[in-house]
Short mmCIF file of C-alpha atoms in Angstrom, two decimals:
data_model
loop_
_atom_site.label_atom_id
_atom_site.label_comp_id
_atom_site.label_asym_id
_atom_site.label_seq_id
_atom_site.Cartn_x
_atom_site.Cartn_y
_atom_site.Cartn_z
CA MET A 22 8.65 23.74 -28.91
CA PRO A 23 5.57 23.48 -31.18
CA GLY A 24 2.52 24.60 -29.40
CA ARG A 25 4.16 26.90 -26.94
CA ALA A 26 2.34 30.00 -26.00
CA ASP A 27 2.93 32.09 -22.83
CA GLY A 28 4.19 28.97 -21.03
CA LEU A 29 1.45 26.83 -22.31
CA ILE A 30 2.02 23.68 -24.66
CA THR A 31 -0.37 21.60 -26.57
CA LEU A 32 -1.08 18.09 -25.22
CA ASP A 33 0.80 16.39 -27.96
CA ALA A 34 3.95 18.55 -27.30
CA ALA A 35 3.46 17.65 -23.51
CA ASP A 36 3.34 14.09 -24.47
CA ALA A 37 6.76 14.21 -26.38
CA LEU A 38 8.20 16.30 -23.46
CA TRP A 39 7.19 13.81 -20.92
CA VAL A 40 8.55 10.80 -22.58
CA ASP A 41 11.98 12.82 -23.37
CA LEU A 42 12.29 14.10 -19.80
CA THR A 43 11.73 10.62 -18.11
CA ALA A 44 13.50 8.50 -20.54
CA ASP A 45 16.53 7.84 -18.00
CA GLY A 46 14.17 7.47 -14.95
CA ALA A 47 13.74 4.17 -13.17
CA VAL A 48 9.98 4.12 -13.71
CA PRO A 49 8.87 3.53 -17.24
CA THR A 50 6.57 6.00 -18.79
CA ALA A 51 4.09 5.85 -21.52
CA SER A 52 3.82 8.15 -24.74
CA GLY A 53 0.21 8.99 -24.72
CA ALA A 54 0.25 10.25 -20.87
CA LEU A 55 -1.90 13.28 -21.58
CA THR A 56 -3.73 12.24 -24.70
CA CYS A 57 -4.61 8.53 -24.23
CA SER A 58 -7.03 6.89 -21.82
CA PRO A 59 -7.47 7.14 -18.96
CA ALA A 60 -6.26 10.92 -19.25
CA HIS A 61 -8.90 13.08 -20.13
CA ALA A 62 -8.02 16.77 -20.39
CA ARG A 63 -11.62 18.25 -20.34
CA VAL A 64 -12.15 17.33 -16.60
CA GLY A 65 -9.59 20.18 -16.02
CA TYR A 66 -6.49 18.31 -14.94
CA VAL A 67 -4.28 15.08 -15.90
CA LEU A 68 -2.23 12.99 -13.69
CA LEU A 69 1.59 12.57 -14.34
CA GLY A 70 3.08 10.65 -11.70
CA GLY A 71 1.89 11.70 -8.24
CA HIS A 72 1.38 15.28 -9.60
CA VAL A 73 -1.74 17.08 -10.81
CA VAL A 74 -1.25 19.08 -13.95
CA ALA A 75 -3.99 21.56 -14.68
CA THR A 76 -5.36 21.56 -18.22
CA VAL A 77 -6.34 24.89 -19.89
CA ARG A 78 -8.50 25.53 -22.78
CA ALA A 79 -7.36 28.50 -25.21
CA SER A 80 -9.52 30.55 -27.25
CA GLY A 81 -9.18 28.19 -30.41
CA GLY A 82 -10.63 25.34 -28.40
CA GLN A 83 -7.32 23.53 -28.12
CA TRP A 84 -6.27 21.99 -24.54
CA SER A 85 -2.84 22.84 -23.21
CA VAL A 86 -0.90 22.40 -20.20
CA PRO A 87 1.66 24.60 -18.34
CA GLU A 88 5.04 23.38 -19.45
CA ALA A 89 6.71 24.25 -16.03
CA GLU A 90 4.25 21.91 -14.49
CA VAL A 91 5.29 18.84 -16.92
CA ARG A 92 8.70 19.68 -16.02
CA ARG A 93 8.15 19.48 -12.24
CA ALA A 94 6.27 16.34 -12.40
CA ALA A 95 8.78 14.76 -14.43
CA ALA A 96 11.65 15.78 -12.25
CA GLU A 97 9.58 14.15 -9.18
CA LEU A 98 9.32 11.14 -11.14
CA ASN A 99 13.03 10.90 -12.08
CA ALA A 100 13.84 11.21 -8.34
CA VAL A 101 11.99 7.99 -7.51
CA GLY A 102 14.20 4.97 -7.14
CA MET A 103 12.52 1.44 -7.94
CA ASP A 104 13.63 -1.80 -6.64
CA ARG A 105 12.01 -4.51 -9.22
CA ARG A 106 12.48 -7.12 -6.53
CA ASP A 107 10.63 -5.34 -3.81
CA LEU A 108 7.17 -6.27 -4.91
CA VAL A 109 3.53 -5.59 -3.63
CA ARG A 110 0.75 -7.90 -4.52
CA ILE A 111 -2.21 -6.13 -6.07
CA GLY A 112 -4.56 -8.96 -6.73
CA PRO A 113 -6.44 -10.79 -7.07
CA PHE A 114 -7.14 -11.40 -3.36
CA ARG A 115 -9.60 -14.19 -3.25
CA GLY A 116 -11.91 -14.26 -0.16
CA ALA A 117 -10.48 -10.72 0.90
CA PRO A 118 -13.16 -8.09 1.80
CA ARG A 119 -13.99 -5.95 -1.15
CA GLN A 120 -12.13 -2.67 -1.13
CA GLU A 121 -14.09 0.47 -1.20
CA CYS A 122 -14.27 2.36 -4.34
CA ASN A 123 -13.36 6.10 -3.70
CA GLU A 124 -15.77 7.78 -6.16
CA GLU A 125 -13.70 11.04 -5.68
CA SER A 126 -10.70 9.22 -7.26
CA PRO A 127 -11.62 8.19 -10.89
CA LEU A 128 -8.22 6.78 -11.24
CA ARG A 129 -8.81 3.85 -8.88
CA TRP A 130 -5.78 2.18 -10.29
CA ARG A 131 -6.12 -1.13 -8.53
CA GLN A 132 -9.60 -1.71 -9.82
CA ARG A 133 -8.47 -0.82 -13.29
CA ILE A 134 -5.48 -2.89 -13.48
CA THR A 135 -7.35 -6.02 -11.85
CA GLY A 136 -10.41 -5.31 -14.15
CA GLU A 137 -8.43 -5.27 -17.40
CA LEU A 138 -6.16 -8.19 -16.66
CA GLN A 139 -9.38 -10.38 -15.60
CA GLU A 140 -11.08 -9.21 -18.81
CA LEU A 141 -8.03 -9.91 -21.18
CA GLY A 142 -7.03 -13.16 -19.61
CA GLY A 143 -3.79 -12.24 -17.86
CA PRO A 144 -0.76 -10.05 -18.70
CA GLU A 145 0.26 -11.81 -21.84
CA ARG A 146 -2.81 -10.69 -23.54
CA ALA A 147 -2.97 -7.44 -21.86
CA ALA A 148 0.50 -6.76 -23.17
CA ARG A 149 -1.05 -6.63 -26.68
CA ARG A 150 -2.90 -3.37 -26.12
CA GLU A 151 -6.15 -3.13 -28.10
CA VAL A 152 -7.14 0.14 -29.68
CA GLY A 153 -8.67 2.51 -27.15
CA ARG A 154 -7.85 0.57 -24.04
CA PRO A 155 -5.92 2.32 -21.39
CA TYR A 156 -2.12 1.49 -21.03
CA HIS A 157 -0.92 3.73 -18.71
CA LEU A 158 -1.88 5.16 -15.40
CA ALA A 159 -0.79 8.77 -14.35
CA GLY A 160 1.84 8.45 -17.16
CA ILE A 161 3.39 5.26 -15.90
CA ASP A 162 3.44 2.23 -18.26
CA TRP A 163 2.44 -0.39 -15.71
CA ARG A 164 2.20 -3.39 -18.23
CA ARG A 165 6.22 -3.09 -18.47
CA ILE A 166 6.72 -3.56 -14.63
CA LEU A 167 3.94 -5.96 -13.92
CA VAL A 168 4.90 -9.21 -12.57
CA ALA A 169 2.71 -12.52 -12.50
CA GLN A 170 3.28 -15.08 -10.30
CA THR A 171 1.74 -18.76 -9.92
CA ARG A 172 0.89 -20.29 -6.53
CA ASP A 173 0.22 -23.90 -6.15
CA GLY A 174 0.45 -24.19 -10.01
CA THR A 175 -3.02 -22.87 -10.26
CA GLN A 176 -3.94 -19.39 -9.02
CA ARG A 177 -2.15 -16.43 -10.81
CA THR A 178 -1.23 -13.25 -8.63
CA TRP A 179 -0.16 -9.92 -10.06
CA TRP A 180 2.55 -7.72 -8.45
CA LEU A 181 4.08 -4.31 -8.79
CA PRO A 182 7.20 -2.79 -7.42
CA ARG A 183 6.65 -1.00 -4.12
CA ALA A 184 7.89 2.18 -5.40
CA VAL A 185 5.19 2.28 -8.28
CA VAL A 186 2.59 1.36 -5.89
CA ARG A 187 3.36 4.45 -3.61
CA LEU A 188 3.46 6.50 -6.89
CA LEU A 189 -0.06 5.27 -7.80
CA ASP A 190 -1.51 5.67 -4.17
CA ALA A 191 -0.05 9.31 -4.24
CA ALA A 192 -1.47 9.94 -7.44
CA GLU A 193 -4.82 8.70 -6.51
CA HIS A 194 -4.77 10.90 -3.20
CA ALA A 195 -3.80 14.14 -5.12
CA GLU A 196 -6.73 13.55 -7.66
CA THR A 197 -9.18 13.04 -4.58
CA GLN A 198 -8.05 16.15 -2.99
CA TRP A 199 -8.05 18.01 -6.44
CA VAL A 200 -11.71 16.94 -7.16
CA GLN A 201 -12.73 17.85 -3.43
CA ALA A 202 -11.29 21.31 -4.11
CA ALA A 203 -12.77 21.75 -7.17
CA ARG A 204 -16.41 20.85 -5.93
CA THR A 205 -15.82 23.37 -3.10
CA HIS A 206 -14.69 25.97 -5.32
CA ARG A 207 -17.59 25.49 -7.61
CA ALA A 208 -20.14 25.39 -4.60
CA SER A 209 -18.82 28.65 -3.18
CA ALA A 210 -18.74 30.37 -6.66
CA ALA A 211 -22.42 29.32 -7.24
CA VAL A 212 -23.22 30.97 -4.00
CA THR A 213 -21.23 34.17 -4.53
CA GLU A 214 -21.63 35.02 -8.21
CA PRO A 215 -24.70 36.46 -9.91
CA PRO A 216 -26.97 34.07 -11.98
CA SER A 217 -25.88 35.86 -15.29
CA ARG A 218 -22.22 35.44 -14.72
CA PRO A 219 -20.55 32.55 -16.18
CA ARG A 220 -19.23 29.80 -13.86
CA GLN A 221 -15.89 29.55 -15.38
CA ALA A 222 -13.63 32.59 -15.47
CA ARG A 223 -11.87 33.83 -18.43
CA ASP A 224 -8.58 35.84 -18.63
CA ALA A 225 -7.56 38.27 -21.05
CA ASP A 226 -6.43 35.86 -23.66
CA ASP A 227 -9.95 34.27 -23.56
CA ARG A 228 -8.45 31.14 -21.93
CA GLN A 229 -10.61 29.13 -19.43
CA THR A 230 -9.74 26.61 -16.95
CA THR A 231 -11.98 24.13 -14.72
CA SER A 232 -9.16 23.55 -12.01
CA PRO A 233 -9.72 24.72 -8.48
CA GLN A 234 -7.63 27.68 -7.30
CA GLY A 235 -4.45 27.05 -5.32
CA PRO A 236 -2.57 23.94 -4.64
CA THR A 237 -4.11 21.14 -2.58
CA ALA A 238 -3.07 20.65 0.98
CA PRO A 239 -0.47 18.03 1.81
CA PRO A 240 -1.16 15.24 4.14
CA ARG A 241 -0.76 16.25 7.71
CA PRO A 242 1.30 14.26 10.01
CA TYR A 243 -0.39 11.54 12.25
CA ASN A 244 0.03 12.45 15.91
CA GLY A 245 -1.97 9.74 17.78
CA GLU A 246 -5.45 11.30 17.35
CA LEU A 247 -7.09 8.01 17.29
CA GLN A 248 -4.99 6.29 20.05
CA GLY A 249 -7.16 3.90 22.41
CA GLN A 250 -10.21 4.14 20.15
CA LEU A 251 -11.96 0.74 19.00
CA TYR A 252 -11.91 0.24 15.07
CA SER A 253 -15.44 -1.47 15.26
CA VAL A 254 -16.68 2.06 16.51
CA LEU A 255 -14.67 4.13 14.13
CA SER A 256 -15.36 2.09 11.00
CA ARG A 257 -19.15 2.87 11.35
CA LYS A 258 -18.49 6.50 11.14
CA PRO A 259 -18.98 7.86 7.52
CA SER A 260 -16.51 10.50 8.38
CA THR A 261 -13.39 8.04 9.19
CA SER A 262 -12.38 7.35 5.56
CA ARG A 263 -12.20 11.14 4.81
CA ARG A 264 -10.23 11.64 7.94
CA VAL A 265 -7.86 9.10 7.33
CA ALA A 266 -7.22 10.48 3.63
CA GLY A 267 -6.08 13.62 5.24
CA TRP A 268 -3.11 12.02 7.30
CA ALA A 269 0.18 11.15 6.01
CA CYS A 270 1.05 7.30 6.42
CA ALA A 271 2.24 6.86 10.16
CA VAL A 272 5.11 4.37 9.25
CA CYS A 273 6.86 5.78 6.03
CA ARG A 274 5.48 9.35 6.71
CA THR A 275 5.86 10.24 3.07
CA ALA A 276 2.77 8.72 1.51
CA PRO A 277 -0.79 9.72 1.88
CA ALA A 278 -2.71 7.21 4.17
CA THR A 279 -5.52 5.25 2.65
CA VAL A 280 -6.40 2.64 5.18
CA LEU A 281 -7.02 2.62 9.06
CA ASP A 282 -4.70 -0.30 10.21
CA HIS A 283 -6.01 -1.97 13.48
CA CYS A 284 -5.29 -4.77 15.67
CA HIS A 285 -7.57 -7.70 14.96
CA GLU A 286 -6.82 -9.31 18.11
CA HIS A 287 -7.83 -6.38 20.40
CA ASP A 288 -9.88 -4.25 18.09
CA TYR A 289 -8.01 -1.09 18.84
CA ALA A 290 -7.14 1.33 15.95
CA ARG A 291 -3.51 1.69 15.22
CA ALA A 292 -2.76 4.38 12.81
CA PRO A 293 -3.78 5.34 9.19
CA LEU A 294 -1.37 3.77 6.67
CA CYS A 295 -0.67 3.88 3.04
CA GLN A 296 -1.45 0.75 0.97
CA SER A 297 2.20 -0.08 0.49
CA CYS A 298 3.00 -0.06 4.16
CA ASN A 299 -0.37 -1.80 4.84
CA THR A 300 0.65 -4.79 2.59
CA ARG A 301 4.42 -4.89 4.01
CA GLU A 302 3.32 -6.48 7.20
CA ARG A 303 1.57 -9.29 5.38
CA PRO A 304 2.96 -12.42 4.70
CA ASP A 305 3.28 -13.91 1.06
CA HIS A 306 0.91 -16.48 1.75
CA LEU A 307 -1.87 -16.87 4.37
CA TYR A 308 -3.77 -19.64 5.25
CA SER A 309 -5.99 -20.25 8.23
CA ASN A 310 -2.93 -20.88 10.64
CA ASP A 311 -0.01 -21.33 8.47
CA ILE A 312 1.93 -18.64 6.70
CA ARG A 313 5.02 -18.29 4.51
CA VAL A 314 7.63 -15.83 5.82
CA ALA A 315 8.59 -13.34 3.11
CA ASN A 316 11.81 -11.32 2.73
CA ARG A 317 9.89 -8.26 3.51
CA TYR A 318 10.47 -9.31 7.39
CA THR A 319 13.97 -8.20 6.86
CA ARG A 320 12.65 -4.53 6.84
CA LEU A 321 10.08 -5.32 9.75
CA PHE A 322 12.58 -6.57 11.99
CA HIS A 323 15.77 -5.30 10.87
CA THR A 324 15.84 -2.18 8.73
CA ASP A 325 12.71 -0.27 10.03
CA THR A 326 12.34 -2.14 13.29
CA ASP A 327 11.71 0.93 15.56
CA ASP A 328 9.00 2.29 13.35
CA TRP A 329 7.06 -0.98 13.10
CA LEU A 330 7.48 -2.09 16.66
CA HIS A 331 6.24 1.50 17.63
CA HIS A 332 3.51 1.09 15.37
CA TRP A 333 2.37 -2.40 16.45
CA HIS A 334 2.38 -1.22 20.02
CA ARG A 335 -0.01 1.41 19.02
CA CYS A 336 -2.47 -1.08 20.15
CA PRO A 337 -2.99 -0.80 23.90
CA GLY A 338 -3.67 -4.72 24.09
CA CYS A 339 -0.43 -5.62 22.63
CA ARG A 340 1.56 -3.05 24.43
CA THR A 341 0.42 -4.05 28.00
CA ARG A 342 1.25 -7.68 27.24
CA THR A 343 4.57 -6.66 25.62
CA THR A 344 3.87 -9.02 22.59
CA LEU A 345 2.66 -8.85 19.23
CA PRO A 346 -0.48 -10.56 17.52
CA LEU A 347 -0.02 -14.22 17.13
CA PRO A 348 0.51 -14.24 13.31
CA HIS A 349 3.12 -11.37 13.86
CA LEU A 350 4.87 -13.19 16.76
CA ALA A 351 4.88 -16.34 14.66
CA ALA A 352 6.61 -14.54 11.86
CA TRP A 353 9.12 -12.95 14.30
CA THR A 354 9.82 -16.39 15.62
CA ALA A 355 10.53 -17.93 12.60
CA HIS A 356 12.45 -15.10 10.90
CA THR A 357 14.52 -13.87 14.00
CA ALA A 358 14.39 -16.34 16.77
CA CYS A 359 15.10 -19.35 14.59
CA ARG A 360 17.57 -17.69 12.00
CA SER A 361 20.43 -19.97 13.32
CA LEU A 362 18.63 -22.98 12.92
CA ARG A 363 18.17 -22.45 9.15
CA PRO A 364 20.46 -24.59 7.15
CA THR A 365 22.16 -23.45 3.90
CA HIS A 366 23.13 -25.07 0.85
CA ARG A 367 25.87 -24.46 -1.93
CA ALA A 368 25.07 -22.06 -4.74
CA PRO A 369 26.98 -20.49 -7.76
CA ARG A 370 27.66 -17.55 -5.66
CA GLY A 371 28.45 -19.05 -2.23
CA ARG A 372 25.88 -20.59 0.33
CA GLN A 373 22.33 -19.47 0.24
CA PRO A 374 19.59 -20.19 3.03
CA CYS A 375 17.59 -23.44 2.55
CA GLY A 376 14.29 -23.13 0.77
CA VAL A 377 11.28 -20.86 1.93
CA LEU A 378 10.69 -20.55 5.68
CA ARG A 379 7.02 -21.39 6.95
CA VAL A 380 5.48 -21.31 10.47
CA SER A 381 2.27 -22.63 11.49
CA TRP A 382 0.40 -23.12 14.86
CA THR A 383 -2.03 -24.78 16.68
CA GLY A 384 -4.18 -23.69 19.23
CA SER A 385 -4.65 -19.94 20.16
CA GLN A 386 -2.91 -17.43 22.40
CA GLN A 387 -6.15 -17.37 24.22
CA ALA A 388 -4.77 -20.72 25.75
CA PRO A 389 -0.97 -20.28 25.72
CA ARG A 390 -0.29 -23.47 27.22
CA SER A 391 -1.41 -25.42 24.28
CA CYS A 392 -0.35 -23.03 21.49
CA LEU A 393 2.61 -24.45 19.71
CA LEU A 394 4.41 -22.66 16.81
CA THR A 395 6.14 -25.03 14.19
CA VAL A 396 8.76 -23.52 12.11
CA ALA A 397 9.56 -25.43 9.00
CA VAL A 398 11.35 -25.17 5.44
CA ASP A 399 9.34 -25.54 2.26
CA PHE A 400 11.21 -26.36 -1.07
CA CYS A 401 14.58 -27.59 0.41
CA PRO A 402 16.73 -28.37 -2.64
CA SER A 403 17.80 -31.78 -1.30
CA GLY A 404 14.49 -32.49 0.31
CA GLU A 405 16.28 -33.28 3.74
CA HIS A 406 14.99 -30.41 5.94
CA ARG A 407 11.38 -30.32 7.20
CA VAL A 408 10.90 -29.07 10.65
CA LEU A 409 13.28 -26.73 12.27
CA ALA A 410 11.96 -26.06 15.58
CA ARG A 411 8.63 -26.26 17.77
CA VAL A 412 8.24 -23.45 20.16
CA PRO A 413 5.63 -22.92 22.80
CA TYR A 414 3.71 -19.78 22.68
CA ARG A 415 5.04 -18.53 26.03
CA GLU A 416 8.52 -19.28 25.04
CA ALA A 417 8.02 -17.51 21.95
CA ALA A 418 6.54 -14.18 23.89
CA GLU A 419 9.35 -14.51 26.31
CA ARG A 420 11.90 -14.41 23.70
CA PHE A 421 10.38 -11.56 22.08
CA ARG A 422 10.32 -9.52 25.30
CA VAL A 423 13.89 -9.99 25.82
CA TRP A 424 14.69 -9.27 22.14
CA LEU A 425 12.48 -6.05 22.32
CA ALA A 426 14.23 -4.90 25.13
CA GLU A 427 17.37 -4.92 23.33
CA THR A 428 16.52 -3.89 20.04
CA ALA A 429 14.18 -1.24 20.75
CA PRO A 430 14.44 0.17 24.42
CA ALA A 431 12.28 3.00 24.19
CA VAL A 432 9.28 0.77 22.84
CA ALA A 433 10.14 -1.74 25.64
CA ALA A 434 10.13 0.76 28.32
CA ALA A 435 6.59 1.89 27.31
CA ALA A 436 5.16 -1.58 27.65
CA GLY A 437 4.21 -3.81 30.35
CA PRO A 438 0.87 -4.74 32.43
CA ASP A 439 1.48 -1.45 34.61
CA ARG A 440 1.43 0.82 31.59
CA LEU A 441 -2.17 0.81 31.03
CA ASP A 442 -5.58 -0.14 32.66
CA GLY A 443 -8.95 -0.49 31.13
CA LEU A 444 -8.19 -3.24 28.70
CA PRO A 445 -11.04 -5.44 27.36
CA ALA A 446 -11.84 -8.20 29.60
CA GLN A 447 -11.94 -10.73 27.08
CA SER A 448 -10.01 -10.06 23.81
CA ARG A 449 -11.11 -11.17 20.55
CA PRO A 450 -9.67 -14.50 19.00
CA VAL A 451 -7.34 -13.96 16.16
CA ILE A 452 -8.58 -16.74 14.27
CA ALA A 453 -12.37 -16.50 13.76
CA ASP A 454 -12.82 -19.27 11.20
CA THR A 455 -9.78 -21.91 10.89
CA ASN A 456 -11.29 -23.05 7.57
CA GLY A 457 -11.31 -19.78 5.87
CA GLU A 458 -8.57 -18.60 3.50
CA GLY A 459 -9.00 -14.83 3.50
CA LEU A 460 -6.94 -11.98 4.85
CA ALA A 461 -9.08 -11.55 8.10
CA LEU A 462 -6.16 -12.22 10.41
CA PHE A 463 -4.72 -8.88 9.25
#
């Protein structure tokens, strides 16, 4: 291969190799993964998928990368399966709390995508890439898999496949770990080395590298270290975000954690999650007390039931009451308890469920007698179906307890009022402002 020397290849050769090796993968890749923005070889590394590849500067001043590392990154990317129908919303989130920018991760892929789409006026104009604009992230051509959806005929939202979201989150985490390791390495070198000695070591071939020594440590599994602690207290500690970044997601156990999930009803911290799992439990549309029940609930209440029920019951308040927060309980009631009530219509390939499920509620779980859940259908093809059921809160909670004992006996056995003392005398209301339209419920 051109430019190859002692296992190193030039950036142009690595670009060609990356495209060739990933041509048959499920995730689309870009041709300028190592030479085009936002890749910047002079910082000491480039990102390929969720992998950090160190860059090396030879004696002639030309930047190169180890060929074996490019091949390893390509093999890891090719092993990723992608379901284009399993989407995660990446923005814009009007009314949502502003996400903290991780300055130790220059990738910040969510901010890059959102900023570019807003600046260029949408995916159509963004697809016509201008000279010098970034068009890939960690070697992934995100424009080819970006999905734009329109809600209520006005607001446009942007979505990416869940597998790609996890890849980019992993890349951002790996970059953060790399930068922190490099900073620690430079600090220790500045203390131990004499002032006259160069800060960057050179080998026999006069090649120099700015990368830290040794691989970065993988995220460690979460073992309940934050159990029983209040989120309002943890969120004030500046060290919390750094601790969270060191754990693996407590649900999928593969991706690095990026957020600390907590129960907004009782204020207890649940566990650190990756962005993908954190968005999985949210409904597609969220209003003050009205949600659309998305297809992702099939995984929450069927495929990965034990994992999610165990996660939600990490909150002592929900566990001792053997229930879920009101929005989760409402979604479960519509998706599971009222499944048999949902009508079907003829379709080219058989019959399909009617329209889109929606569940709303009046009142609050703080006053169970007056709280009522209403399960309805939107977008019925014939216009004949509206309200499917009206379920009182207490009945919904009792149905959930029975279902929990049958579906997840281990989770149900650990729940109940006799399992935990010391709960707050008065739990926080789920809905702080019924006129709001943000994501404060979750």
